[in-house]
Amino acid sequence: MGEAFRLAGVRVTLGSTAALDVESLSVPAGGVTLLTGPNGAGKTTLLRVLAGLLAPDEGRVAYMGAPVPFGKAGLAHRRRVTMLSQMPFLFQGEVRFNVAYGLRARGMSRRGAEAAAQAALEAAGLAHLARRSAHALSGGERKRVALARAMACGAETLLLDEPTAEVDRESAGRLRTAVLALAGTGRTVVVSTHQPEWGAGAARGEIRLEHGRVAYFGRISGS
């Protein structure tokens, strides 16, 4: 299916620390790729670079063959490539409002946005939460709602930063189901995780970072 991202000579320094030092890396398009490594390995930094949220100090980053724009010029890229943090932000109000918000901000009618939001919630198995207050959700539910919001807004690539952090086993299983459903639609999904086994049998490959460098890239370790 080709490649979604290509990095060459990418280096990021945060303060006095070399957070990322990637000589060469290609992330495949379509399906799930796991991003693993210990705390401080550079996983979140890499996701932020891929999302166009953090410009590297050196090097080139391409998405679908075109250079990734950063800063104000990167709005279109950030609509195509969405990063979900460990604790995704939700507005006050109902879940359906949150999922529809991005579409309304882009000029879609209220009726159209709410219909699209409802369809995304149904696809994510969250239709029963549509009228619930976003601030009454559990951690796992918040993350699944954030996935539904990205789906509704048409993101073609999703970058998930530790989606199973601080959620119970049942919620982790439901998140996995939602991620697989997204990948099944042809989207590219990159998931950073401390639990490679979470994606075993589902992910196409694994990128392992250590001290900001690529230590492994290929099949899931141990599979």
Coordinates of N, CA, C and O in Angstrom, one line a residue, residues 6-87:
R6 N 7.7 9.4 5.4 CA 9.1 9.1 5.3 C 9.9 10.2 6.0 O 9.7 11.4 5.8
L7 N 10.9 9.8 6.8 CA 11.7 10.7 7.5 C 13.2 10.5 7.1 O 13.6 9.4 6.9
A8 N 13.9 11.6 7.0 CA 15.3 11.5 6.6 C 16.1 12.5 7.4 O 15.8 13.7 7.4
G9 N 17.1 12.0 8.2 CA 17.9 12.9 9.0 C 17.2 13.8 10.0 O 17.6 15.0 10.2
V10 N 16.1 13.3 10.6 CA 15.3 14.1 11.5 C 15.9 14.1 12.9 O 16.1 13.1 13.5
R11 N 16.1 15.4 13.4 CA 16.6 15.5 14.7 C 15.8 16.6 15.5 O 15.6 17.7 14.9
V12 N 15.5 16.3 16.7 CA 14.8 17.2 17.6 C 15.5 17.3 18.9 O 15.8 16.3 19.5
T13 N 15.8 18.5 19.3 CA 16.4 18.8 20.6 C 15.5 19.6 21.5 O 15.0 20.6 21.1
L14 N 15.2 19.1 22.7 CA 14.3 19.7 23.6 C 15.2 20.2 24.8 O 15.6 19.3 25.6
G15 N 15.4 21.5 24.9 CA 16.3 22.0 25.9 C 17.7 21.5 25.5 O 18.2 21.8 24.4
S16 N 18.4 20.8 26.4 CA 19.7 20.3 26.1 C 19.7 18.8 25.8 O 20.7 18.2 25.7
T17 N 18.4 18.3 25.6 CA 18.3 16.8 25.4 C 18.0 16.5 23.9 O 17.1 17.1 23.3
A18 N 18.7 15.5 23.4 CA 18.4 15.1 22.0 C 17.2 14.1 22.1 O 17.3 13.0 22.5
A19 N 16.0 14.6 21.8 CA 14.8 13.9 22.0 C 14.5 12.9 20.8 O 13.9 11.9 21.0
L20 N 15.0 13.2 19.7 CA 14.8 12.4 18.5 C 16.0 12.5 17.5 O 16.4 13.6 17.2
D21 N 16.4 11.4 17.0 CA 17.5 11.3 16.1 C 17.3 10.1 15.2 O 17.7 9.0 15.4
V22 N 16.5 10.4 14.1 CA 16.1 9.4 13.1 C 16.8 9.6 11.8 O 16.5 10.5 11.1
E23 N 17.7 8.7 11.5 CA 18.4 8.8 10.2 C 17.5 8.5 9.0 O 17.5 9.2 8.0
S24 N 16.7 7.5 9.1 CA 15.8 7.1 8.0 C 14.7 6.2 8.6 O 14.9 5.3 9.4
L25 N 13.5 6.5 8.1 CA 12.3 5.8 8.6 C 11.2 5.9 7.6 O 10.9 7.0 7.2
S26 N 10.5 4.8 7.3 CA 9.4 4.8 6.4 C 8.2 4.2 7.2 O 8.4 3.1 7.7
V27 N 7.1 4.9 7.3 CA 5.9 4.3 8.0 C 4.9 3.9 6.9 O 4.5 4.8 6.1
P28 N 4.5 2.7 6.9 CA 3.6 2.2 5.8 C 2.2 2.8 5.9 O 1.7 3.2 7.0
A29 N 1.6 3.0 4.8 CA 0.2 3.5 4.7 C -0.8 2.4 4.8 O -0.6 1.3 4.3
G30 N -1.9 2.7 5.6 CA -2.9 1.7 5.8 C -2.6 0.7 6.9 O -1.4 0.3 7.1
G31 N -3.5 0.4 7.7 CA -3.3 -0.5 8.8 C -2.7 0.1 10.0 O -2.5 1.3 10.1
V32 N -2.3 -0.8 11.0 CA -1.8 -0.3 12.3 C -0.3 -0.6 12.4 O 0.1 -1.7 12.1
T33 N 0.4 0.4 12.8 CA 1.8 0.3 13.1 C 2.0 0.7 14.6 O 1.5 1.7 15.0
L34 N 2.6 -0.2 15.3 CA 2.9 0.1 16.8 C 4.2 0.9 16.9 O 5.2 0.6 16.2
L35 N 4.2 1.8 17.8 CA 5.4 2.6 18.2 C 5.7 2.3 19.6 O 4.9 2.6 20.5
T36 N 6.8 1.6 19.9 CA 7.1 1.1 21.2 C 8.4 1.7 21.7 O 9.2 2.2 21.0
G37 N 8.7 1.4 23.0 CA 9.9 1.9 23.6 C 9.6 2.4 25.0 O 8.5 2.6 25.4
P38 N 10.7 2.5 25.9 CA 10.5 2.9 27.3 C 10.1 4.4 27.4 O 10.2 5.1 26.4
N39 N 9.8 4.8 28.6 CA 9.5 6.2 28.8 C 10.7 7.0 28.4 O 11.9 6.6 28.7
G40 N 10.5 8.2 27.8 CA 11.6 9.0 27.4 C 12.3 8.6 26.1 O 13.4 9.2 25.7
A41 N 11.8 7.6 25.4 CA 12.4 7.1 24.2 C 12.2 8.0 23.0 O 12.9 7.9 22.0
G42 N 11.2 8.9 23.1 CA 10.9 9.8 22.0 C 9.6 9.5 21.2 O 9.4 10.1 20.2
K43 N 8.8 8.6 21.8 CA 7.6 8.2 21.1 C 6.6 9.4 20.8 O 6.2 9.6 19.7
T44 N 6.4 10.2 21.9 CA 5.4 11.3 21.8 C 6.1 12.4 20.9 O 5.4 13.0 20.0
T45 N 7.4 12.6 21.0 CA 8.0 13.6 20.1 C 7.9 13.2 18.6 O 7.6 14.0 17.8
L46 N 8.1 11.9 18.3 CA 7.9 11.4 16.9 C 6.5 11.6 16.5 O 6.3 12.1 15.3
L47 N 5.5 11.3 17.3 CA 4.1 11.5 16.9 C 3.8 13.0 16.6 O 3.1 13.3 15.6
R48 N 4.4 13.9 17.4 CA 4.1 15.3 17.2 C 4.8 15.8 15.9 O 4.2 16.6 15.2
V49 N 5.9 15.2 15.6 CA 6.5 15.6 14.3 C 5.7 15.1 13.2 O 5.4 15.9 12.2
L50 N 5.2 13.9 13.2 CA 4.4 13.3 12.1 C 3.1 14.1 12.0 O 2.6 14.3 10.9
A51 N 2.6 14.6 13.1 CA 1.3 15.4 13.1 C 1.5 16.8 12.6 O 0.5 17.5 12.4
G52 N 2.7 17.2 12.4 CA 3.0 18.6 12.0 C 2.9 19.6 13.2 O 2.8 20.8 13.0
L53 N 2.9 19.1 14.4 CA 2.8 19.9 15.6 C 4.2 20.4 16.1 O 4.3 21.4 16.9
L54 N 5.2 19.7 15.7 CA 6.6 20.0 16.2 C 7.6 20.0 15.0 O 7.8 18.9 14.5
A55 N 8.1 21.1 14.6 CA 9.1 21.1 13.5 C 10.4 20.6 14.0 O 10.9 21.1 15.0
P56 N 11.0 19.7 13.3 CA 12.4 19.2 13.7 C 13.4 20.3 13.5 O 13.3 21.2 12.7
D57 N 14.5 20.2 14.2 CA 15.6 21.1 14.1 C 16.4 20.8 12.8 O 16.9 21.8 12.2
E58 N 16.4 19.6 12.4 CA 17.0 19.2 11.1 C 16.2 18.1 10.4 O 15.4 17.4 11.1
G59 N 16.4 17.9 9.1 CA 15.9 16.8 8.4 C 14.6 17.1 7.7 O 14.1 18.2 7.7
R60 N 14.1 16.1 7.0 CA 13.0 16.2 6.1 C 11.9 15.2 6.6 O 12.2 14.0 6.9
V61 N 10.6 15.6 6.5 CA 9.5 14.8 6.9 C 8.5 14.9 5.7 O 8.1 16.0 5.4
A62 N 8.1 13.8 5.2 CA 7.1 13.8 4.1 C 5.9 13.0 4.4 O 6.0 11.9 5.1
Y63 N 4.8 13.4 4.0 CA 3.5 12.6 4.1 C 2.9 12.4 2.8 O 2.7 13.4 2.1
M64 N 2.7 11.2 2.4 CA 2.1 10.9 1.1 C 2.9 11.5 0.0 O 2.4 12.0 -1.0
G65 N 4.2 11.6 0.2 CA 5.1 12.1 -0.9 C 5.4 13.6 -0.9 O 6.2 14.0 -1.6
A66 N 4.6 14.3 0.0 CA 4.8 15.8 0.0 C 5.4 16.2 1.3 O 5.1 15.6 2.4
P67 N 6.2 17.3 1.4 CA 6.8 17.7 2.6 C 5.7 18.1 3.6 O 4.7 18.7 3.3
V68 N 5.9 17.8 4.9 CA 5.0 18.1 5.9 C 5.2 19.6 6.3 O 6.3 20.0 6.7
P69 N 4.1 20.4 6.2 CA 4.2 21.8 6.6 C 4.0 22.0 8.1 O 3.2 21.3 8.7
F70 N 4.7 22.9 8.7 CA 4.6 23.1 10.1 C 4.1 24.6 10.3 O 4.1 25.4 9.4
G71 N 3.7 24.9 11.6 CA 3.2 26.2 11.9 C 1.8 26.5 11.3 O 1.0 25.5 11.0
K72 N 1.5 27.7 11.0 CA 0.2 28.1 10.4 C 0.0 27.5 9.1 O -1.2 27.2 8.7
A73 N 1.0 27.2 8.3 CA 0.9 26.6 7.0 C 0.4 25.1 7.1 O 0.0 24.5 6.0
G74 N 0.5 24.5 8.3 CA 0.2 23.1 8.4 C -1.3 22.8 8.7 O -1.6 21.6 9.1
L75 N -2.2 23.7 8.7 CA -3.6 23.4 9.1 C -4.2 22.3 8.2 O -4.8 21.4 8.8
A76 N -4.0 22.4 6.9 CA -4.6 21.3 6.1 C -4.0 20.0 6.4 O -4.7 18.9 6.4
H77 N -2.7 19.9 6.7 CA -2.1 18.6 7.1 C -2.7 18.1 8.4 O -3.0 16.9 8.5
R78 N -2.9 19.0 9.4 CA -3.4 18.6 10.7 C -4.8 18.1 10.6 O -5.3 17.4 11.5
R79 N -5.5 18.5 9.5 CA -6.9 18.0 9.3 C -6.8 16.6 8.7 O -7.8 15.8 9.0
R80 N -5.8 16.3 8.0 CA -5.6 15.0 7.4 C -5.0 14.0 8.4 O -5.3 12.8 8.4
V81 N -4.1 14.5 9.2 CA -3.4 13.7 10.2 C -3.7 14.2 11.6 O -3.3 15.3 12.0
T82 N -4.4 13.4 12.4 CA -4.9 13.8 13.7 C -4.1 13.0 14.8 O -4.1 11.8 14.7
M83 N -3.6 13.7 15.8 CA -3.0 13.1 16.9 C -3.9 13.2 18.1 O -4.4 14.3 18.4
L84 N -4.1 12.0 18.8 CA -4.9 12.0 20.0 C -3.9 11.8 21.2 O -3.2 10.8 21.3
S85 N -3.9 12.7 22.1 CA -3.1 12.6 23.3 C -3.6 11.6 24.3 O -4.7 11.1 24.2
Q86 N -2.8 11.4 25.3 CA -3.1 10.4 26.4 C -4.4 10.8 27.1 O -5.2 10.0 27.5
M87 N -4.6 12.1 27.2 CA -5.8 12.7 27.9 C -6.5 13.6 26.9 O -6.3 14.9 27.0

